CSV table of C-alpha atoms and ligand atoms in Angstrom, one decimal:
chain,number,residue,atom,x,y,z
J,1,MET,CA,0.0,0.0,0.0
J,2,ASN,CA,1.3,3.5,-0.8
J,3,ILE,CA,1.4,5.7,2.2
J,4,LEU,CA,2.6,9.1,3.3
J,5,ILE,CA,5.2,9.2,6.0
J,6,LYS,CA,3.0,11.3,8.2
J,7,HIS,CA,0.6,8.4,8.5
J,8,ILE,CA,3.2,5.7,9.2
J,9,ALA,CA,2.2,5.2,12.9
J,10,ASP,CA,-1.1,3.6,11.6
J,11,TYR,CA,0.8,0.9,9.7
J,12,VAL,CA,3.0,-0.9,12.3
J,13,GLY,CA,3.5,-4.5,11.3
J,14,GLN,CA,2.3,-3.9,7.7
J,15,ARG,CA,4.1,-3.7,4.4
J,16,VAL,CA,3.9,-0.2,2.9
J,17,THR,CA,5.4,1.7,0.0
J,18,ILE,CA,6.8,5.2,0.3
J,19,LYS,CA,7.6,7.4,-2.7
J,20,GLY,CA,10.2,10.1,-1.9
J,21,TRP,CA,13.8,11.1,-1.9
J,22,LEU,CA,16.9,10.0,-0.1
J,23,TYR,CA,17.7,12.7,2.4
J,24,ASN,CA,20.8,11.1,4.0
J,25,SER,CA,22.4,7.7,4.4
J,26,ARG,CA,25.1,5.8,6.3
J,27,SER,CA,26.1,2.2,6.3
J,28,SER,CA,28.0,0.0,8.7
J,29,GLY,CA,29.0,-3.3,7.3
J,30,LYS,CA,26.0,-5.3,6.2
J,31,ILE,CA,23.4,-2.7,7.3
J,32,ALA,CA,22.5,0.6,5.7
J,33,PHE,CA,20.4,3.4,7.2
J,34,LEU,CA,18.6,5.6,4.8
J,35,GLU,CA,16.7,8.7,5.8
J,36,LEU,CA,13.8,9.1,3.5
J,37,ARG,CA,11.6,12.1,3.0
J,38,ASP,CA,8.4,12.4,1.1
J,39,GLY,CA,7.3,15.9,1.8
J,40,THR,CA,5.1,15.0,4.7
J,41,GLY,CA,7.9,13.8,6.9
J,42,PHE,CA,11.1,11.9,7.4
J,43,VAL,CA,11.6,8.3,8.3
J,44,GLN,CA,14.6,6.0,8.8
J,45,ALA,CA,14.6,3.0,6.5
J,46,ILE,CA,16.9,0.1,7.2
J,47,ALA,CA,18.5,-2.1,4.5
J,48,SER,CA,20.1,-5.4,5.4
J,49,GLN,CA,22.4,-7.2,3.1
J,50,ALA,CA,21.0,-10.5,4.4
J,51,ASP,CA,17.4,-9.6,3.4
J,52,LEU,CA,18.1,-7.9,0.1
J,53,GLY,CA,21.0,-9.9,-1.3
J,54,ASP,CA,24.3,-8.5,-2.4
J,55,ASP,CA,23.2,-6.8,-5.7
J,56,VAL,CA,20.3,-4.8,-4.3
J,57,PHE,CA,22.3,-4.0,-1.2
J,58,SER,CA,25.2,-2.6,-3.1
J,59,ARG,CA,22.8,-0.5,-5.2
J,60,VAL,CA,21.2,0.8,-2.0
J,61,THR,CA,24.6,1.8,-0.5
J,62,SER,CA,25.6,3.6,-3.7
J,63,LEU,CA,22.5,5.8,-3.9
J,64,THR,CA,23.3,9.4,-3.9
J,65,GLN,CA,21.8,12.1,-1.8
J,66,GLU,CA,18.4,13.4,-3.1
J,67,SER,CA,18.0,10.4,-5.5
J,68,SER,CA,14.3,9.9,-6.0
J,69,ILE,CA,13.3,6.4,-4.8
J,70,ILE,CA,10.3,4.2,-4.1
J,71,VAL,CA,10.8,2.0,-1.1
J,72,SER,CA,8.7,-0.9,0.1
J,73,GLY,CA,9.1,-2.4,3.5
J,74,ASN,CA,7.7,-3.4,6.9
J,75,VAL,CA,6.8,-0.7,9.4
J,76,ALA,CA,8.2,-1.2,12.9
J,77,ALA,CA,8.1,0.9,16.1
J,78,HIS,CA,11.5,2.2,17.0
J,79,PRO,CA,12.8,-0.2,19.8
J,80,LYS,CA,13.9,2.7,22.1
J,81,LYS,CA,12.2,6.0,21.0
J,82,GLU,CA,8.5,6.3,21.6
J,83,GLY,CA,6.5,7.7,18.7
J,84,VAL,CA,9.3,7.0,16.2
J,85,PHE,CA,8.9,4.4,13.4
J,86,GLU,CA,11.2,2.7,11.0
J,87,LEU,CA,10.9,0.9,7.7
J,88,GLN,CA,12.6,-2.5,7.2
J,89,ILE,CA,13.4,-2.3,3.5
J,90,LEU,CA,12.1,-5.2,1.3
J,91,SER,CA,12.5,-3.6,-2.1
J,92,ILE,CA,13.7,-0.4,-3.7
J,93,GLU,CA,13.1,1.3,-7.1
J,94,VAL,CA,15.3,4.1,-8.2
J,95,VAL,CA,13.3,6.7,-10.1
J,96,GLN,CA,16.3,8.9,-10.7
J,97,LEU,CA,19.8,8.6,-9.4
J,98,ALA,CA,20.7,12.2,-8.5
J,99,GLN,CA,23.9,13.8,-9.6
J,100,GLU,CA,26.2,15.0,-6.9
J,101,TYR,CA,24.0,17.2,-4.8
J,102,PRO,CA,25.5,20.6,-4.0
J,103,ILE,CA,23.9,21.0,-0.5
J,104,THR,CA,25.4,18.5,1.8
J,105,PRO,CA,24.7,18.1,5.5
J,106,LYS,CA,27.8,20.2,6.3
J,107,GLU,CA,27.7,23.9,6.8
J,108,HIS,CA,27.3,26.3,3.9
J,109,GLY,CA,27.4,30.1,3.8
J,110,PRO,CA,24.1,32.1,3.3
J,111,ASP,CA,25.0,33.3,-0.2
J,112,PHE,CA,25.6,29.8,-1.4
J,113,LEU,CA,22.4,28.6,0.2
J,114,LEU,CA,20.4,31.5,-1.3
J,115,ASN,CA,21.8,31.0,-4.7
J,116,ASN,CA,20.6,27.4,-4.4
J,117,ARG,CA,17.3,28.3,-2.8
J,118,HIS,CA,15.5,26.0,-5.2
J,119,LEU,CA,17.4,23.1,-3.6
J,120,TRP,CA,17.9,24.5,-0.1
J,121,LEU,CA,14.1,24.4,0.3
J,122,ARG,CA,14.4,20.6,0.6
J,123,SER,CA,16.5,20.7,3.8
J,124,LYS,CA,14.9,19.8,7.0
J,125,ARG,CA,14.9,23.3,8.6
J,126,GLN,CA,13.5,24.9,5.5
J,127,TRP,CA,10.9,22.2,5.2
J,128,ALA,CA,9.9,22.9,8.8
J,129,VAL,CA,9.7,26.7,8.3
J,130,GLN,CA,7.5,26.3,5.2
J,131,ARG,CA,5.2,24.0,7.1
J,132,ILE,CA,4.9,26.5,10.0
J,133,ARG,CA,4.1,29.2,7.4
J,134,ASP,CA,1.3,27.1,6.0
J,135,VAL,CA,-0.2,26.5,9.5
J,136,VAL,CA,0.0,30.3,10.2
J,137,ILE,CA,-1.8,31.0,6.9
J,138,ASP,CA,-4.5,28.4,7.7
J,139,ALA,CA,-4.9,29.7,11.2
J,140,ILE,CA,-5.5,33.2,9.9
J,141,TYR,CA,-8.2,32.1,7.5
J,142,GLU,CA,-9.8,30.1,10.2
J,143,TYR,CA,-9.7,33.0,12.7
J,144,TYR,CA,-11.4,35.3,10.3
J,145,HIS,CA,-14.0,33.0,9.1
J,146,GLN,CA,-14.9,32.1,12.7
J,147,ASN,CA,-15.2,35.9,13.3
J,148,ASP,CA,-17.4,36.8,10.4
J,149,PHE,CA,-14.8,38.3,8.1
J,150,ILE,CA,-14.8,37.2,4.5
J,151,LYS,CA,-11.9,37.0,2.1
J,152,ILE,CA,-11.8,39.8,-0.4
J,153,ASP,CA,-9.1,39.9,-3.0
J,154,THR,CA,-7.6,43.3,-3.6
J,155,PRO,CA,-5.6,44.4,-6.7
J,156,ILE,CA,-1.8,44.2,-7.0
J,157,ILE,CA,-1.5,46.7,-9.8
J,158,THR,CA,-2.6,50.0,-8.5
J,159,PRO,CA,-2.6,53.7,-9.6
J,160,ASN,CA,-1.7,55.2,-6.3
J,161,ALA,CA,0.2,54.9,-3.0
J,162,CYS,CA,-1.2,53.4,0.1
J,163,GLU,CA,1.8,53.9,2.4
J,164,ASP,CA,4.9,56.0,1.8
J,165,SER,CA,5.0,57.1,-1.8
J,166,THR,CA,8.8,56.8,-1.9
J,167,GLU,CA,8.6,53.1,-1.5
J,168,LEU,CA,6.7,52.3,-4.7
J,169,PHE,CA,7.7,49.9,-7.5
J,170,ALA,CA,6.6,51.5,-10.7
J,171,ILE,CA,5.6,49.7,-13.9
J,172,ASN,CA,4.5,50.9,-17.3
J,173,TYR,CA,0.9,50.3,-17.8
J,174,PHE,CA,-0.1,50.6,-21.5
J,175,ASP,CA,-1.6,54.0,-22.4
J,176,GLU,CA,-2.5,54.6,-18.7
J,177,GLY,CA,1.1,55.5,-18.0
J,178,GLU,CA,2.7,54.7,-14.7
J,179,ALA,CA,1.2,52.2,-12.3
J,180,PHE,CA,2.5,50.7,-9.0
J,181,LEU,CA,2.7,47.4,-7.3
J,182,SER,CA,0.5,47.4,-4.2
J,183,GLN,CA,2.0,48.2,-0.8
J,184,SER,CA,-1.2,47.1,1.0
J,185,GLY,CA,-4.7,46.2,0.0
J,186,GLN,CA,-6.1,48.4,2.7
J,187,LEU,CA,-7.7,51.2,0.7
J,188,TYR,CA,-9.6,48.7,-1.5
J,189,LEU,CA,-10.6,46.7,1.6
J,190,GLU,CA,-12.1,49.8,3.0
J,191,ALA,CA,-14.4,50.0,0.0
J,192,ALA,CA,-15.3,46.3,0.2
J,193,ILE,CA,-16.3,46.4,3.9
J,194,MET,CA,-19.0,49.0,3.1
J,195,SER,CA,-20.5,46.1,1.2
J,196,VAL,CA,-19.6,43.1,3.3
J,197,GLY,CA,-19.0,44.5,6.7
J,198,ARG,CA,-15.9,42.7,7.7
J,199,ALA,CA,-13.2,41.5,5.3
J,200,PHE,CA,-9.6,40.4,5.1
J,201,ASP,CA,-7.2,40.0,2.2
J,202,PHE,CA,-4.0,38.0,1.8
J,203,GLY,CA,-1.6,38.6,-1.0
J,204,PRO,CA,1.9,39.8,-2.0
J,205,THR,CA,2.8,43.4,-1.3
J,206,PHE,CA,5.8,45.3,-2.5
J,207,ARG,CA,8.0,47.9,-0.9
J,208,ALA,CA,10.9,49.5,-2.7
J,209,GLU,CA,12.4,50.1,0.7
J,210,LYS,CA,16.2,50.3,0.9
J,211,SER,CA,16.2,48.5,4.3
J,212,LYS,CA,18.7,45.8,4.6
J,213,THR,CA,17.7,44.1,7.8
J,214,ARG,CA,16.7,40.7,9.1
J,215,ARG,CA,13.1,41.9,9.0
J,216,HIS,CA,12.7,43.4,5.5
J,217,LEU,CA,11.7,41.9,2.2
J,218,THR,CA,10.9,43.9,-0.9
J,219,GLU,CA,8.1,41.4,-1.7
J,220,PHE,CA,6.2,40.1,1.3
J,221,TRP,CA,2.8,38.6,2.0
J,222,MET,CA,0.4,40.8,4.0
J,223,MET,CA,-2.9,40.0,5.6
J,224,ASP,CA,-5.0,43.1,5.8
J,225,ALA,CA,-8.2,43.0,7.8
J,226,GLU,CA,-10.9,45.7,7.9
J,227,ALA,CA,-14.2,46.0,9.8
J,228,ALA,CA,-17.1,48.5,9.7
J,229,TYR,CA,-18.3,50.0,13.0
J,230,VAL,CA,-15.1,48.7,14.7
J,231,GLU,CA,-13.2,51.4,16.6
J,232,HIS,CA,-9.7,51.6,17.9
J,233,GLU,CA,-10.0,49.6,21.1
J,234,GLU,CA,-12.0,46.8,19.5
J,235,SER,CA,-9.5,46.6,16.7
J,236,LEU,CA,-6.7,46.0,19.2
J,237,GLN,CA,-8.8,43.1,20.7
J,238,ILE,CA,-9.2,41.6,17.2
J,239,GLN,CA,-5.5,41.7,16.7
J,240,GLU,CA,-4.5,40.2,20.0
J,241,ASN,CA,-7.1,37.4,19.7
J,242,MET,CA,-5.9,36.6,16.2
J,243,ILE,CA,-2.2,36.3,17.3
J,244,VAL,CA,-3.3,34.1,20.2
J,245,HIS,CA,-5.2,31.9,17.8
J,246,ILE,CA,-2.2,31.6,15.4
J,247,VAL,CA,0.2,30.7,18.2
J,248,GLN,CA,-2.2,28.1,19.6
J,249,ARG,CA,-2.6,26.4,16.2
J,250,CYS,CA,1.1,26.3,15.7
J,251,LEU,CA,1.6,24.8,19.1
J,252,GLU,CA,-1.0,22.1,18.3
J,253,LYS,CA,0.2,21.3,14.8
J,254,CYS,CA,3.9,22.0,14.6
J,255,ARG,CA,5.5,20.0,17.4
J,256,GLN,CA,7.8,18.2,14.9
J,257,GLU,CA,8.7,21.4,13.1
J,258,PHE,CA,9.6,23.1,16.4
J,259,GLN,CA,11.8,20.2,17.3
J,260,ILE,CA,13.7,20.3,14.0
J,261,LEU,CA,14.2,24.0,14.5
J,262,GLU,CA,15.2,23.5,18.1
J,263,ARG,CA,12.6,26.2,19.0
J,264,ASN,CA,12.0,26.6,22.7
J,265,THR,CA,8.2,26.8,22.7
J,266,GLU,CA,7.8,28.1,26.2
J,267,PRO,CA,7.5,31.8,25.2
J,268,LEU,CA,4.8,30.8,22.7
J,269,GLU,CA,3.0,28.8,25.4
J,270,ASN,CA,2.8,31.9,27.5
J,271,ILE,CA,1.1,34.1,24.9
J,272,ARG,CA,-2.4,35.1,26.0
J,273,ALA,CA,-4.6,38.1,25.7
J,274,PRO,CA,-4.7,40.9,26.7
J,275,PHE,CA,-1.4,42.2,25.3
J,276,ILE,CA,0.4,45.1,26.9
J,277,ARG,CA,-0.9,48.6,25.7
J,278,LEU,CA,1.4,51.6,25.8
J,279,THR,CA,0.6,54.9,24.2
J,280,TYR,CA,3.4,56.3,22.0
J,281,THR,CA,3.9,59.0,24.6
J,282,GLU,CA,4.3,56.5,27.4
J,283,ALA,CA,6.6,54.4,25.2
J,284,ILE,CA,8.9,57.4,24.6
J,285,LYS,CA,9.0,58.2,28.3
J,286,ARG,CA,9.8,54.6,29.2
J,287,LEU,CA,12.5,54.5,26.5
J,288,GLN,CA,14.1,57.7,27.8
J,289,SER,CA,14.1,56.3,31.3
J,290,LEU,CA,15.8,53.2,30.0
J,291,GLY,CA,18.6,55.4,28.6
J,292,SER,CA,17.5,55.8,24.9
J,293,ASP,CA,18.0,59.2,23.4
J,294,ILE,CA,14.8,59.0,21.3
J,295,GLN,CA,12.7,62.2,21.2
J,296,PHE,CA,9.0,62.6,20.9
J,297,GLY,CA,8.0,62.7,17.2
J,298,GLU,CA,10.6,60.1,16.2
J,299,ASP,CA,9.9,56.7,14.9
J,300,LEU,CA,11.0,53.7,17.0
J,301,GLY,CA,14.1,52.0,15.9
J,302,ASN,CA,15.0,48.3,16.2
J,303,ASP,CA,16.7,48.9,19.5
J,304,ASP,CA,13.8,50.8,21.0
J,305,GLU,CA,11.4,48.0,20.1
J,306,GLY,CA,13.8,45.5,21.7
J,307,LEU,CA,14.0,47.6,24.9
J,308,LEU,CA,10.2,47.9,25.2
J,309,THR,CA,9.6,44.2,24.9
J,310,GLU,CA,12.7,42.6,26.4
J,311,ASN,CA,11.1,41.7,29.8
J,312,GLU,CA,7.6,41.1,28.5
J,313,GLN,CA,5.9,37.7,28.1
J,314,VAL,CA,3.3,39.0,25.5
J,315,PRO,CA,3.5,41.4,22.6
J,316,VAL,CA,3.2,45.1,23.2
J,317,PHE,CA,0.8,47.5,21.4
J,318,ILE,CA,2.2,51.0,20.9
J,319,HIS,CA,-0.7,53.2,20.1
J,320,LYS,CA,-1.8,56.8,19.4
J,321,TRP,CA,1.3,58.0,17.5
J,322,PRO,CA,2.0,61.6,16.3
J,323,LYS,CA,0.0,62.4,13.2
J,324,ALA,CA,3.1,64.0,11.6
J,325,ILE,CA,4.9,60.6,11.2
J,326,LYS,CA,1.9,58.5,10.1
J,327,PRO,CA,-0.1,58.0,6.8
J,328,PHE,CA,-3.0,60.2,5.8
J,329,TYR,CA,-5.7,57.7,6.3
J,330,MET,CA,-5.4,57.4,10.1
J,331,LYS,CA,-8.1,58.9,12.2
J,332,ILE,CA,-7.2,62.0,14.3
J,333,ASP,CA,-7.5,61.2,18.0
J,334,PRO,CA,-10.5,63.2,19.2
J,335,GLU,CA,-8.7,63.8,22.6
J,336,ASN,CA,-5.5,65.2,21.0
J,337,PRO,CA,-5.5,66.5,17.4
J,338,GLU,CA,-1.7,65.9,17.1
J,339,LEU,CA,-2.2,62.2,17.5
J,340,VAL,CA,-3.8,59.5,15.5
J,341,LEU,CA,-5.8,56.4,16.6
J,342,ASN,CA,-3.3,53.8,15.3
J,343,ASN,CA,-1.2,51.0,16.7
J,344,ASP,CA,1.9,49.0,16.0
J,345,LEU,CA,2.1,45.6,17.6
J,346,ILE,CA,5.6,44.7,18.6
J,347,GLY,CA,6.4,41.1,19.1
J,348,ILE,CA,8.5,39.5,21.9
J,349,GLU,CA,11.8,37.7,21.4
J,350,GLY,CA,13.1,40.3,19.0
J,351,ALA,CA,10.2,39.9,16.5
J,352,GLY,CA,9.8,43.6,16.0
J,353,GLU,CA,6.7,45.1,14.4
J,354,ILE,CA,4.4,42.4,13.3
J,355,ILE,CA,1.2,44.4,12.8
J,356,GLY,CA,0.4,48.0,11.8
J,357,GLY,CA,-3.1,49.2,12.1
J,358,SER,CA,-5.5,52.1,12.8
J,359,GLN,CA,-9.0,53.5,13.0
J,360,ARG,CA,-9.5,55.2,9.6
J,361,GLU,CA,-10.4,58.8,9.1
J,362,ASP,CA,-14.1,58.7,8.2
J,363,ASP,CA,-14.8,62.4,7.8
J,364,TYR,CA,-14.7,63.6,4.2
J,365,GLU,CA,-13.3,67.1,4.8
J,366,THR,CA,-10.6,66.0,7.2
J,367,LEU,CA,-9.5,63.2,5.0
J,368,LYS,CA,-9.4,65.4,1.9
J,369,ALA,CA,-7.3,67.9,3.7
J,370,ARG,CA,-4.9,65.2,4.8
J,371,ILE,CA,-4.5,63.8,1.3
J,372,GLU,CA,-3.7,67.3,0.0
J,373,GLU,CA,-1.3,67.9,2.8
J,374,MET,CA,0.6,64.8,1.8
J,375,GLY,CA,0.9,66.2,-1.8
J,376,PHE,CA,-1.0,63.2,-3.3
J,377,LYS,CA,-2.9,63.7,-6.5
J,378,GLY,CA,-6.5,64.3,-5.4
J,379,GLU,CA,-8.1,62.6,-8.4
J,380,GLU,CA,-6.4,59.3,-7.7
J,381,TYR,CA,-8.1,59.2,-4.3
J,382,GLU,CA,-11.5,60.4,-5.4
J,383,TRP,CA,-13.0,56.9,-5.2
J,384,TYR,CA,-11.5,56.5,-1.7
J,385,LEU,CA,-13.0,59.9,-0.7
J,386,ASP,CA,-16.4,58.7,-2.1
J,387,LEU,CA,-16.5,56.1,0.7
J,388,ARG,CA,-16.8,59.1,3.1
J,389,LYS,CA,-19.7,60.6,1.1
J,390,TYR,CA,-22.0,57.7,0.9
J,391,GLY,CA,-22.8,56.2,4.3
J,392,SER,CA,-19.4,56.8,6.0
J,393,VAL,CA,-19.0,54.8,9.3
J,394,PRO,CA,-16.3,54.5,11.9
J,395,HIS,CA,-14.1,51.6,10.8
J,396,SER,CA,-10.7,50.2,11.6
J,397,GLY,CA,-8.2,47.7,10.2
J,398,PHE,CA,-4.7,46.5,10.2
J,399,GLY,CA,-2.0,44.7,8.2
J,400,LEU,CA,0.0,41.7,9.5
J,401,GLY,CA,3.3,40.8,7.8
J,402,LEU,CA,3.1,37.1,7.3
J,403,GLU,CA,6.9,36.6,7.1
J,404,ARG,CA,7.5,38.6,10.3
J,405,VAL,CA,5.1,36.4,12.2
J,406,VAL,CA,6.6,33.2,10.7
J,407,ARG,CA,10.0,34.5,11.6
J,408,TRP,CA,9.0,35.0,15.2
J,409,ILE,CA,7.1,31.7,15.6
J,410,SER,CA,9.7,29.6,13.9
J,411,GLY,CA,12.5,31.4,15.7
J,412,VAL,CA,14.7,31.7,12.5
J,413,GLU,CA,17.1,34.6,12.6
J,414,HIS,CA,16.5,36.1,9.1
J,415,ILE,CA,13.3,36.8,7.3
J,416,ARG,CA,14.7,35.4,4.1
J,417,GLU,CA,14.1,31.9,5.3
J,418,THR,CA,10.4,32.4,5.9
J,419,ILE,CA,9.4,32.9,2.3
J,420,PRO,CA,10.1,30.3,-0.4
J,421,PHE,CA,11.9,32.6,-2.8
J,422,PRO,CA,13.0,35.8,-1.0
J,423,ARG,CA,13.2,39.1,-2.7
J,424,LEU,CA,15.7,41.4,-1.0
J,425,ILE,CA,17.2,44.6,-2.2
J,426,ASN,CA,20.3,42.7,-3.4
J,427,ARG,CA,18.6,39.5,-4.4
J,428,LEU,CA,16.2,38.7,-7.2
J,429,LYS,CA,17.2,35.1,-8.1
J,430,PRO,CA,16.3,32.3,-8.3
Z,501,AMO,P1,2.4,48.7,7.5
Z,501,AMO,O1,3.2,49.6,6.6
Z,501,AMO,O2,2.7,48.9,9.0
Z,501,AMO,O3,0.9,48.9,7.4
Z,501,AMO,O4,2.6,47.2,7.2
Z,501,AMO,C1,1.9,46.2,7.8
Z,501,AMO,C2,2.9,45.1,8.3
Z,501,AMO,O5,3.5,44.5,7.2
Z,501,AMO,C3,4.8,44.1,7.6
Z,501,AMO,N1,5.9,44.7,6.8
Z,501,AMO,C4,6.9,44.1,6.2
Z,501,AMO,N2,7.3,42.8,6.2
Z,501,AMO,C5,8.4,42.4,5.6
Z,501,AMO,N3,9.1,43.3,4.8
Z,501,AMO,C6,8.8,44.6,4.8
Z,501,AMO,N4,9.5,45.5,4.0
Z,501,AMO,C7,7.6,45.1,5.5
Z,501,AMO,N5,7.0,46.2,5.6
Z,501,AMO,C8,5.9,46.0,6.4
Z,501,AMO,C9,5.0,44.4,9.0
Z,501,AMO,C10,4.0,45.5,9.2
Z,501,AMO,O6,3.5,45.6,10.5
Z,501,AMO,N6,-1.9,49.7,5.2
Z,501,AMO,C11,-1.3,49.4,6.5
Z,501,AMO,C12,-2.0,48.3,7.2
Z,501,AMO,C13,-3.4,48.6,7.7
Z,501,AMO,O7,-3.5,49.6,8.5
Z,501,AMO,O8,-4.3,48.0,7.3
Z,501,AMO,C14,0.1,49.0,6.2
Z,501,AMO,O9,0.5,48.7,5.1
Z,501,AMO,O10,4.6,43.3,9.8
């Protein structure tokens, strides 16, 4: 019977066939140990010269790393390790004998690995990270559907900026002239919620940002969520409940992956709502008291985010930032016109900013003035302003950077490992 490695525990004592690749092998005398992988997991298969005969055994021991093979054998429970199973090989078919594989179990430098990303993806750690990524994505969909948000797809080719207009990738768009790759689906999602009430999107977003850090990609996947009649405080609750849900699902489903990554899961096990809330003003005062030279009106740097979260068990919301350093669409704080009703969510364990969100400006005149202040072309934003003419309501939303969340949860150091084919300012290939 053909089985997937993930189901092997159900077949103890039975003969099964596994179709996969040779991950690693070693032999000692008349026994060879092959580590097979099939995409769903890894299993040790044992070849014995006595069972297979000399010819087959010598073919098995000359198999190269990453050869594609179909292996049949009997499943047995590992004699010492609980929950671990082995395959006693009875026959083996070689689909393709791989050429000498460039990525060996020894250490390689990051450039070499990134140049070989198409192959590096097969290594155990990369496999584990991509599986965690999938669980995070699935948990996000589940959370939103359980909470009455529907998925709305927003465009990638757009005529205008959503965030900072200096970070746009421009393309030539036929006779229409210059167009841009989307920085966030937010503005379109705001239109959609006036139809469907609560919505989320999930797609690639692009920032021509010259940031060369462990947390920046030029192409990354963002989940934006938006909800009508939801104001600032409720938006924070939606965000923290979603993060708790994602972490719970990963803890339930990714035990093996965490083990491979040697991820200490204790900090994840302690994540629960409510998260810490600090106003921007409080955050600046705290940072100054901790020795930072940051001044009111400045953006938080990496070190500042680290200082604010270093002794915390849960992520920290920094909310109500100065209007002057934030985008046009954020709602002015009715209690202080110099501030906006927004938030960043800063993760623990050096995760940095994982979510950015705000209540949106819902007043036509205020929003129009803000757009003009920013020097944006009014006509490009007319449709967006329309939303404030026809049944405007208080509403809020936020964007979560998928790779930032995967980086935190999986514990990998650099964001480039969290996306199958990273796009960085100095890397476009493969
Ligand atoms: P913001 O610009 O804060 O908000 O982006 C939202 C989230 O996206 C992630 N992120 C990135 N991830 C990887 N590489 C980058 N270069 C990068 N830039 C941002 C972060 C960040 O918190 N329109 C708003 C969202 C909203 O209010 O709905 C927006 O784009 O995790």
